PDB file of C-alpha atoms in Angstrom:
ATOM      1  CA  GLY D   1      96.713  56.814  53.470  1.00  0.00           C
ATOM      2  CA  ASP D   2      96.544  56.751  57.234  1.00  0.00           C
ATOM      3  CA  SER D   3      94.654  53.789  59.000  1.00  0.00           C
ATOM      4  CA  VAL D   4      94.429  52.294  62.079  1.00  0.00           C
ATOM      5  CA  THR D   5      93.729  47.849  62.701  1.00  0.00           C
ATOM      6  CA  GLN D   6      92.970  47.209  65.937  1.00  0.00           C
ATOM      7  CA  MET D   7      92.036  43.646  67.562  1.00  0.00           C
ATOM      8  CA  GLU D   8      88.358  43.197  66.980  1.00  0.00           C
ATOM      9  CA  GLY D   9      86.752  42.328  70.472  1.00  0.00           C
ATOM     10  CA  PRO D  10      84.774  41.538  72.433  1.00  0.00           C
ATOM     11  CA  VAL D  11      87.476  40.615  74.935  1.00  0.00           C
ATOM     12  CA  THR D  12      86.751  39.195  77.968  1.00  0.00           C
ATOM     13  CA  LEU D  13      88.301  38.373  81.375  1.00  0.00           C
ATOM     14  CA  SER D  14      88.129  37.604  85.115  1.00  0.00           C
ATOM     15  CA  GLU D  15      88.869  40.440  87.366  1.00  0.00           C
ATOM     16  CA  GLU D  16      92.840  40.055  88.087  1.00  0.00           C
ATOM     17  CA  ALA D  17      94.312  39.096  84.176  1.00  0.00           C
ATOM     18  CA  PHE D  18      96.547  40.571  82.252  1.00  0.00           C
ATOM     19  CA  LEU D  19      95.097  42.453  79.279  1.00  0.00           C
ATOM     20  CA  THR D  20      96.389  43.096  76.025  1.00  0.00           C
ATOM     21  CA  ILE D  21      94.945  44.942  73.004  1.00  0.00           C
ATOM     22  CA  ASN D  22      96.515  44.756  69.551  1.00  0.00           C
ATOM     23  CA  CYS D  23      96.961  47.803  67.442  1.00  0.00           C
ATOM     24  CA  THR D  24      99.023  47.872  64.680  1.00  0.00           C
ATOM     25  CA  TYR D  25      98.949  51.262  62.360  1.00  0.00           C
ATOM     26  CA  THR D  26      99.782  52.444  58.899  1.00  0.00           C
ATOM     27  CA  ALA D  27     101.027  56.206  58.535  1.00  0.00           C
ATOM     28  CA  THR D  28     103.211  57.861  55.614  1.00  0.00           C
ATOM     29  CA  GLY D  29     104.699  60.382  58.147  1.00  0.00           C
ATOM     30  CA  TYR D  30     105.793  60.402  61.981  1.00  0.00           C
ATOM     31  CA  PRO D  31     102.789  59.856  63.381  1.00  0.00           C
ATOM     32  CA  SER D  32     101.740  60.464  67.590  1.00  0.00           C
ATOM     33  CA  LEU D  33      99.238  57.358  68.829  1.00  0.00           C
ATOM     34  CA  PHE D  34      96.870  57.269  71.213  1.00  0.00           C
ATOM     35  CA  TRP D  35      94.562  55.083  73.300  1.00  0.00           C
ATOM     36  CA  TYR D  36      90.941  56.269  74.264  1.00  0.00           C
ATOM     37  CA  VAL D  37      88.351  54.699  76.443  1.00  0.00           C
ATOM     38  CA  GLN D  38      84.945  55.051  76.420  1.00  0.00           C
ATOM     39  CA  TYR D  39      82.059  54.049  79.118  1.00  0.00           C
ATOM     40  CA  PRO D  40      78.735  53.123  78.030  1.00  0.00           C
ATOM     41  CA  GLY D  41      76.526  55.902  77.158  1.00  0.00           C
ATOM     42  CA  GLU D  42      79.979  58.761  77.166  1.00  0.00           C
ATOM     43  CA  GLY D  43      82.016  60.179  74.851  1.00  0.00           C
ATOM     44  CA  LEU D  44      85.937  59.499  74.912  1.00  0.00           C
ATOM     45  CA  GLN D  45      88.924  59.781  77.166  1.00  0.00           C
ATOM     46  CA  LEU D  46      92.170  60.050  76.164  1.00  0.00           C
ATOM     47  CA  LEU D  47      94.247  57.454  78.469  1.00  0.00           C
ATOM     48  CA  LEU D  48      97.465  57.832  76.852  1.00  0.00           C
ATOM     49  CA  LYS D  49      99.737  59.059  74.184  1.00  0.00           C
ATOM     50  CA  ALA D  50     102.720  58.622  72.467  1.00  0.00           C
ATOM     51  CA  THR D  51     104.450  60.866  70.257  1.00  0.00           C
ATOM     52  CA  LYS D  52     107.666  59.141  68.904  1.00  0.00           C
ATOM     53  CA  ALA D  53     109.157  56.006  68.454  1.00  0.00           C
ATOM     54  CA  ASP D  54     110.273  53.931  71.433  1.00  0.00           C
ATOM     55  CA  ASP D  55     107.882  56.420  73.618  1.00  0.00           C
ATOM     56  CA  LYS D  56     105.657  54.201  76.290  1.00  0.00           C
ATOM     57  CA  GLY D  57     102.386  55.980  77.138  1.00  0.00           C
ATOM     58  CA  SER D  58     100.917  55.137  80.452  1.00  0.00           C
ATOM     59  CA  ASN D  59      98.075  56.038  83.043  1.00  0.00           C
ATOM     60  CA  LYS D  60      95.739  54.024  85.579  1.00  0.00           C
ATOM     61  CA  GLY D  61      97.668  50.813  85.312  1.00  0.00           C
ATOM     62  CA  PHE D  62      97.335  50.757  81.175  1.00  0.00           C
ATOM     63  CA  GLU D  63     100.838  50.781  79.447  1.00  0.00           C
ATOM     64  CA  ALA D  64     101.151  50.968  75.501  1.00  0.00           C
ATOM     65  CA  THR D  65     104.865  51.523  73.489  1.00  0.00           C
ATOM     66  CA  TYR D  66     105.327  52.884  70.088  1.00  0.00           C
ATOM     67  CA  ARG D  67     107.394  50.507  68.159  1.00  0.00           C
ATOM     68  CA  LYS D  68     108.044  51.879  65.140  1.00  0.00           C
ATOM     69  CA  GLU D  69     109.681  48.526  63.641  1.00  0.00           C
ATOM     70  CA  THR D  70     106.846  46.600  64.319  1.00  0.00           C
ATOM     71  CA  THR D  71     103.996  50.020  63.512  1.00  0.00           C
ATOM     72  CA  SER D  72     102.690  48.846  66.743  1.00  0.00           C
ATOM     73  CA  PHE D  73     100.719  50.207  69.940  1.00  0.00           C
ATOM     74  CA  HIS D  74      99.384  47.441  71.611  1.00  0.00           C
ATOM     75  CA  LEU D  75      97.614  48.285  74.963  1.00  0.00           C
ATOM     76  CA  GLU D  76      98.398  46.419  77.946  1.00  0.00           C
ATOM     77  CA  LYS D  77      97.473  46.478  82.031  1.00  0.00           C
ATOM     78  CA  GLY D  78      98.993  43.781  83.918  1.00  0.00           C
ATOM     79  CA  SER D  79      95.604  43.420  86.694  1.00  0.00           C
ATOM     80  CA  VAL D  80      92.468  44.742  85.215  1.00  0.00           C
ATOM     81  CA  GLN D  81      89.437  45.285  87.196  1.00  0.00           C
ATOM     82  CA  VAL D  82      86.017  45.654  86.787  1.00  0.00           C
ATOM     83  CA  SER D  83      85.830  49.255  86.498  1.00  0.00           C
ATOM     84  CA  ASP D  84      88.128  48.430  83.407  1.00  0.00           C
ATOM     85  CA  SER D  85      85.166  47.451  81.452  1.00  0.00           C
ATOM     86  CA  ALA D  86      84.489  49.941  78.670  1.00  0.00           C
ATOM     87  CA  VAL D  87      85.129  50.364  74.900  1.00  0.00           C
ATOM     88  CA  TYR D  88      88.961  50.821  73.725  1.00  0.00           C
ATOM     89  CA  PHE D  89      89.947  52.653  70.598  1.00  0.00           C
ATOM     90  CA  CYS D  90      93.246  52.867  68.754  1.00  0.00           C
ATOM     91  CA  ALA D  91      93.851  56.272  67.133  1.00  0.00           C
ATOM     92  CA  LEU D  92      96.669  58.311  65.389  1.00  0.00           C
ATOM     93  CA  HIS D  93      97.043  61.925  64.202  1.00  0.00           C
ATOM     94  CA  GLY D  94      99.445  61.695  61.357  1.00  0.00           C
ATOM     95  CA  GLY D  95     101.200  65.008  61.600  1.00  0.00           C
ATOM     96  CA  SER D  96      99.389  67.293  59.109  1.00  0.00           C
ATOM     97  CA  THR D  97      97.740  70.430  60.024  1.00  0.00           C
ATOM     98  CA  LEU D  98      94.135  68.972  58.974  1.00  0.00           C
ATOM     99  CA  GLY D  99      94.296  67.672  62.572  1.00  0.00           C
ATOM    100  CA  ARG D 100      92.427  65.269  62.070  1.00  0.00           C
ATOM    101  CA  LEU D 101      92.554  61.785  64.504  1.00  0.00           C
ATOM    102  CA  TYR D 102      92.018  57.706  62.606  1.00  0.00           C
ATOM    103  CA  PHE D 103      90.627  55.486  65.167  1.00  0.00           C
ATOM    104  CA  GLY D 104      90.439  52.102  64.753  1.00  0.00           C
ATOM    105  CA  ARG D 105      86.971  49.970  65.405  1.00  0.00           C
ATOM    106  CA  GLY D 106      87.125  49.920  68.792  1.00  0.00           C
ATOM    107  CA  THR D 107      87.405  46.590  71.397  1.00  0.00           C
ATOM    108  CA  GLN D 108      84.854  46.300  73.573  1.00  0.00           C
ATOM    109  CA  LEU D 109      86.282  44.880  77.182  1.00  0.00           C
ATOM    110  CA  THR D 110      84.531  43.165  80.039  1.00  0.00           C
ATOM    111  CA  VAL D 111      85.745  42.219  83.134  1.00  0.00           C
ATOM    112  CA  TRP D 112      83.755  40.063  85.476  1.00  0.00           C
ATOM    113  CA  PRO D 113      84.711  39.629  89.161  1.00  0.00           C
TER     114      PRO D 113
ATOM    115  CA  GLY O   1      91.419  69.792  82.233  1.00  0.00           C
ATOM    116  CA  ALA O   2      90.414  71.243  79.291  1.00  0.00           C
ATOM    117  CA  VAL O   3      86.458  70.469  79.068  1.00  0.00           C
ATOM    118  CA  VAL O   4      83.907  70.100  76.430  1.00  0.00           C
ATOM    119  CA  SER O   5      80.335  70.796  77.214  1.00  0.00           C
ATOM    120  CA  GLN O   6      78.109  68.525  74.984  1.00  0.00           C
ATOM    121  CA  HIS O   7      74.220  69.174  74.956  1.00  0.00           C
ATOM    122  CA  PRO O   8      71.633  67.998  74.858  1.00  0.00           C
ATOM    123  CA  SER O   9      72.985  64.134  75.868  1.00  0.00           C
ATOM    124  CA  ARG O  10      69.775  62.621  74.378  1.00  0.00           C
ATOM    125  CA  VAL O  11      67.050  63.919  72.330  1.00  0.00           C
ATOM    126  CA  ILE O  12      64.210  61.939  70.968  1.00  0.00           C
ATOM    127  CA  CYS O  13      61.781  63.945  68.033  1.00  0.00           C
ATOM    128  CA  LYS O  14      59.935  63.342  65.106  1.00  0.00           C
ATOM    129  CA  SER O  15      60.782  62.474  61.442  1.00  0.00           C
ATOM    130  CA  GLY O  16      60.712  65.954  59.832  1.00  0.00           C
ATOM    131  CA  THR O  17      61.693  67.727  62.425  1.00  0.00           C
ATOM    132  CA  SER O  18      65.453  69.664  62.815  1.00  0.00           C
ATOM    133  CA  VAL O  19      67.694  69.059  66.171  1.00  0.00           C
ATOM    134  CA  LYS O  20      70.918  70.949  67.214  1.00  0.00           C
ATOM    135  CA  ILE O  21      73.716  70.210  68.940  1.00  0.00           C
ATOM    136  CA  GLU O  22      75.887  72.208  70.651  1.00  0.00           C
ATOM    137  CA  CYS O  23      79.356  71.579  71.525  1.00  0.00           C
ATOM    138  CA  ARG O  24      81.208  74.389  73.874  1.00  0.00           C
ATOM    139  CA  SER O  25      84.183  74.965  74.937  1.00  0.00           C
ATOM    140  CA  LEU O  26      85.360  76.102  78.545  1.00  0.00           C
ATOM    141  CA  ASP O  27      88.152  77.342  79.447  1.00  0.00           C
ATOM    142  CA  PHE O  28      89.801  76.790  76.230  1.00  0.00           C
ATOM    143  CA  GLN O  29      89.886  78.327  72.316  1.00  0.00           C
ATOM    144  CA  ALA O  30      88.788  75.018  70.176  1.00  0.00           C
ATOM    145  CA  THR O  31      90.511  76.166  66.403  1.00  0.00           C
ATOM    146  CA  THR O  32      89.149  73.236  65.062  1.00  0.00           C
ATOM    147  CA  MET O  33      85.950  71.045  65.658  1.00  0.00           C
ATOM    148  CA  PHE O  34      85.559  67.594  64.707  1.00  0.00           C
ATOM    149  CA  TRP O  35      82.037  66.014  64.392  1.00  0.00           C
ATOM    150  CA  TYR O  36      81.918  62.478  64.502  1.00  0.00           C
ATOM    151  CA  ARG O  37      79.126  59.578  64.208  1.00  0.00           C
ATOM    152  CA  GLN O  38      78.771  56.405  65.957  1.00  0.00           C
ATOM    153  CA  PHE O  39      76.798  53.175  65.251  1.00  0.00           C
ATOM    154  CA  PRO O  40      76.368  50.783  67.674  1.00  0.00           C
ATOM    155  CA  LYS O  41      79.163  48.492  68.405  1.00  0.00           C
ATOM    156  CA  GLN O  42      81.265  50.192  66.028  1.00  0.00           C
ATOM    157  CA  SER O  43      84.277  52.928  65.744  1.00  0.00           C
ATOM    158  CA  LEU O  44      83.638  56.804  64.899  1.00  0.00           C
ATOM    159  CA  MET O  45      83.153  57.998  61.607  1.00  0.00           C
ATOM    160  CA  LEU O  46      84.182  61.369  60.606  1.00  0.00           C
ATOM    161  CA  MET O  47      81.232  63.563  59.493  1.00  0.00           C
ATOM    162  CA  ALA O  48      83.311  67.285  59.144  1.00  0.00           C
ATOM    163  CA  THR O  49      85.810  69.759  60.248  1.00  0.00           C
ATOM    164  CA  SER O  50      85.083  73.107  60.646  1.00  0.00           C
ATOM    165  CA  ASN O  51      87.563  75.507  61.857  1.00  0.00           C
ATOM    166  CA  GLU O  52      86.194  79.233  63.586  1.00  0.00           C
ATOM    167  CA  GLY O  53      84.578  81.650  61.108  1.00  0.00           C
ATOM    168  CA  SER O  54      84.650  79.206  58.084  1.00  0.00           C
ATOM    169  CA  LYS O  55      82.480  76.467  56.656  1.00  0.00           C
ATOM    170  CA  ALA O  56      83.140  73.147  57.402  1.00  0.00           C
ATOM    171  CA  THR O  57      84.650  70.333  55.410  1.00  0.00           C
ATOM    172  CA  TYR O  58      82.719  67.715  55.196  1.00  0.00           C
ATOM    173  CA  GLU O  59      83.657  63.857  54.153  1.00  0.00           C
ATOM    174  CA  GLN O  60      83.122  62.010  51.357  1.00  0.00           C
ATOM    175  CA  GLY O  61      79.597  60.650  51.273  1.00  0.00           C
ATOM    176  CA  VAL O  62      78.224  62.947  54.313  1.00  0.00           C
ATOM    177  CA  GLU O  63      75.549  65.773  52.935  1.00  0.00           C
ATOM    178  CA  LYS O  64      76.388  68.939  54.081  1.00  0.00           C
ATOM    179  CA  ASP O  65      72.529  70.231  53.561  1.00  0.00           C
ATOM    180  CA  LYS O  66      71.452  67.496  56.264  1.00  0.00           C
ATOM    181  CA  PHE O  67      73.992  68.035  58.677  1.00  0.00           C
ATOM    182  CA  LEU O  68      74.354  71.911  58.916  1.00  0.00           C
ATOM    183  CA  ILE O  69      77.632  72.556  60.736  1.00  0.00           C
ATOM    184  CA  ASN O  70      78.058  76.262  62.300  1.00  0.00           C
ATOM    185  CA  HIS O  71      81.417  77.183  64.186  1.00  0.00           C
ATOM    186  CA  ALA O  72      80.605  81.077  64.613  1.00  0.00           C
ATOM    187  CA  SER O  73      83.019  81.655  67.831  1.00  0.00           C
ATOM    188  CA  LEU O  74      86.602  79.706  69.255  1.00  0.00           C
ATOM    189  CA  THR O  75      84.265  78.439  72.007  1.00  0.00           C
ATOM    190  CA  LEU O  76      80.752  76.923  69.805  1.00  0.00           C
ATOM    191  CA  SER O  77      79.946  74.713  67.515  1.00  0.00           C
ATOM    192  CA  THR O  78      76.790  73.459  66.504  1.00  0.00           C
ATOM    193  CA  LEU O  79      75.537  70.665  64.230  1.00  0.00           C
ATOM    194  CA  THR O  80      72.172  70.171  62.954  1.00  0.00           C
ATOM    195  CA  VAL O  81      70.580  67.841  61.588  1.00  0.00           C
ATOM    196  CA  THR O  82      67.909  68.886  59.290  1.00  0.00           C
ATOM    197  CA  SER O  83      64.434  66.940  58.273  1.00  0.00           C
ATOM    198  CA  ALA O  84      65.762  63.946  60.338  1.00  0.00           C
ATOM    199  CA  HIS O  85      64.787  60.385  59.664  1.00  0.00           C
ATOM    200  CA  PRO O  86      64.666  57.334  61.734  1.00  0.00           C
ATOM    201  CA  GLU O  87      68.351  56.525  59.409  1.00  0.00           C
ATOM    202  CA  ASP O  88      69.533  59.367  61.495  1.00  0.00           C
ATOM    203  CA  SER O  89      68.953  58.023  64.892  1.00  0.00           C
ATOM    204  CA  SER O  90      72.945  57.657  66.188  1.00  0.00           C
ATOM    205  CA  PHE O  91      75.049  58.792  68.730  1.00  0.00           C
ATOM    206  CA  TYR O  92      76.894  62.160  67.264  1.00  0.00           C
ATOM    207  CA  ILE O  93      80.222  63.266  69.488  1.00  0.00           C
ATOM    208  CA  CYS O  94      82.184  66.194  69.154  1.00  0.00           C
ATOM    209  CA  SER O  95      85.671  66.780  69.566  1.00  0.00           C
ATOM    210  CA  ALA O  96      87.695  70.281  69.986  1.00  0.00           C
ATOM    211  CA  LYS O  97      91.272  71.107  69.073  1.00  0.00           C
ATOM    212  CA  GLU O  98      93.161  72.745  71.445  1.00  0.00           C
ATOM    213  CA  ARG O  99      95.908  75.159  70.388  1.00  0.00           C
ATOM    214  CA  GLN O 100      97.837  76.728  72.452  1.00  0.00           C
ATOM    215  CA  GLY O 101     100.776  79.484  72.025  1.00  0.00           C
ATOM    216  CA  GLY O 102      99.808  79.794  68.704  1.00  0.00           C
ATOM    217  CA  ARG O 103     101.198  76.102  67.774  1.00  0.00           C
ATOM    218  CA  THR O 104      98.347  73.805  67.670  1.00  0.00           C
ATOM    219  CA  ASN O 105      99.131  70.393  69.622  1.00  0.00           C
ATOM    220  CA  TYR O 106      97.819  67.575  70.140  1.00  0.00           C
ATOM    221  CA  GLY O 107      95.031  68.375  73.027  1.00  0.00           C
ATOM    222  CA  TYR O 108      91.760  66.601  71.488  1.00  0.00           C
ATOM    223  CA  THR O 109      88.981  66.710  74.208  1.00  0.00           C
ATOM    224  CA  PHE O 110      85.902  65.372  73.535  1.00  0.00           C
ATOM    225  CA  GLY O 111      82.431  65.968  73.909  1.00  0.00           C
ATOM    226  CA  SER O 112      79.994  63.516  76.189  1.00  0.00           C
ATOM    227  CA  GLY O 113      78.352  62.898  73.043  1.00  0.00           C
ATOM    228  CA  THR O 114      74.544  62.810  72.027  1.00  0.00           C
ATOM    229  CA  ARG O 115      72.093  60.319  71.482  1.00  0.00           C
ATOM    230  CA  LEU O 116      69.753  61.074  68.732  1.00  0.00           C
ATOM    231  CA  THR O 117      66.680  58.908  68.442  1.00  0.00           C
ATOM    232  CA  VAL O 118      64.348  60.177  65.495  1.00  0.00           C
ATOM    233  CA  VAL O 119      60.816  58.193  65.821  1.00  0.00           C
TER     234      VAL O 119
END
């Protein structure tokens, strides 16, 4: 079945450091891939998405490229800020009419000034 | 953009009572609503999927009689936790799937979550 494997955290970085959060997936079809961000006590917000192979999703300095050959969708940011501290979830939609998302475990990111 | 209003944001209730959580889609029609439960420092666990006007589909291991889901209209879905116990304390999040032009796209909009504490 469809699933997402996400690197475990927590990840602690200094401001302006480079961020990578790894995400790999398993899917029977051609999934769409997403990164969501959750700030403390809040729901999830869509950060970026990619719907087909080689697409690059980007938003707020974050980027992720849909790599079919490695079944990956790693999240990167060149220079993190304190305000980026949150939990990040990788997710996929397998393309079925059921429409559910499959989430990774989430990675807690803490950025220190 | 699309917004889902989830209420209440926090609720404390006594053991044995019932709690209702509402999710309303603003400015769009939510043909499908997903209800998730999130334990501390863990991922989202899908509890059930509901389509407007039909019975919810529950995930394995989720008690349908305990977690009552109603999706009576295209803008409102409710989750009622019946006879709540301390182990039901958790963060509950809804997610509405938006339909555009008759073809469902990948527009998922999440509510802000409800922190339930049962004492």
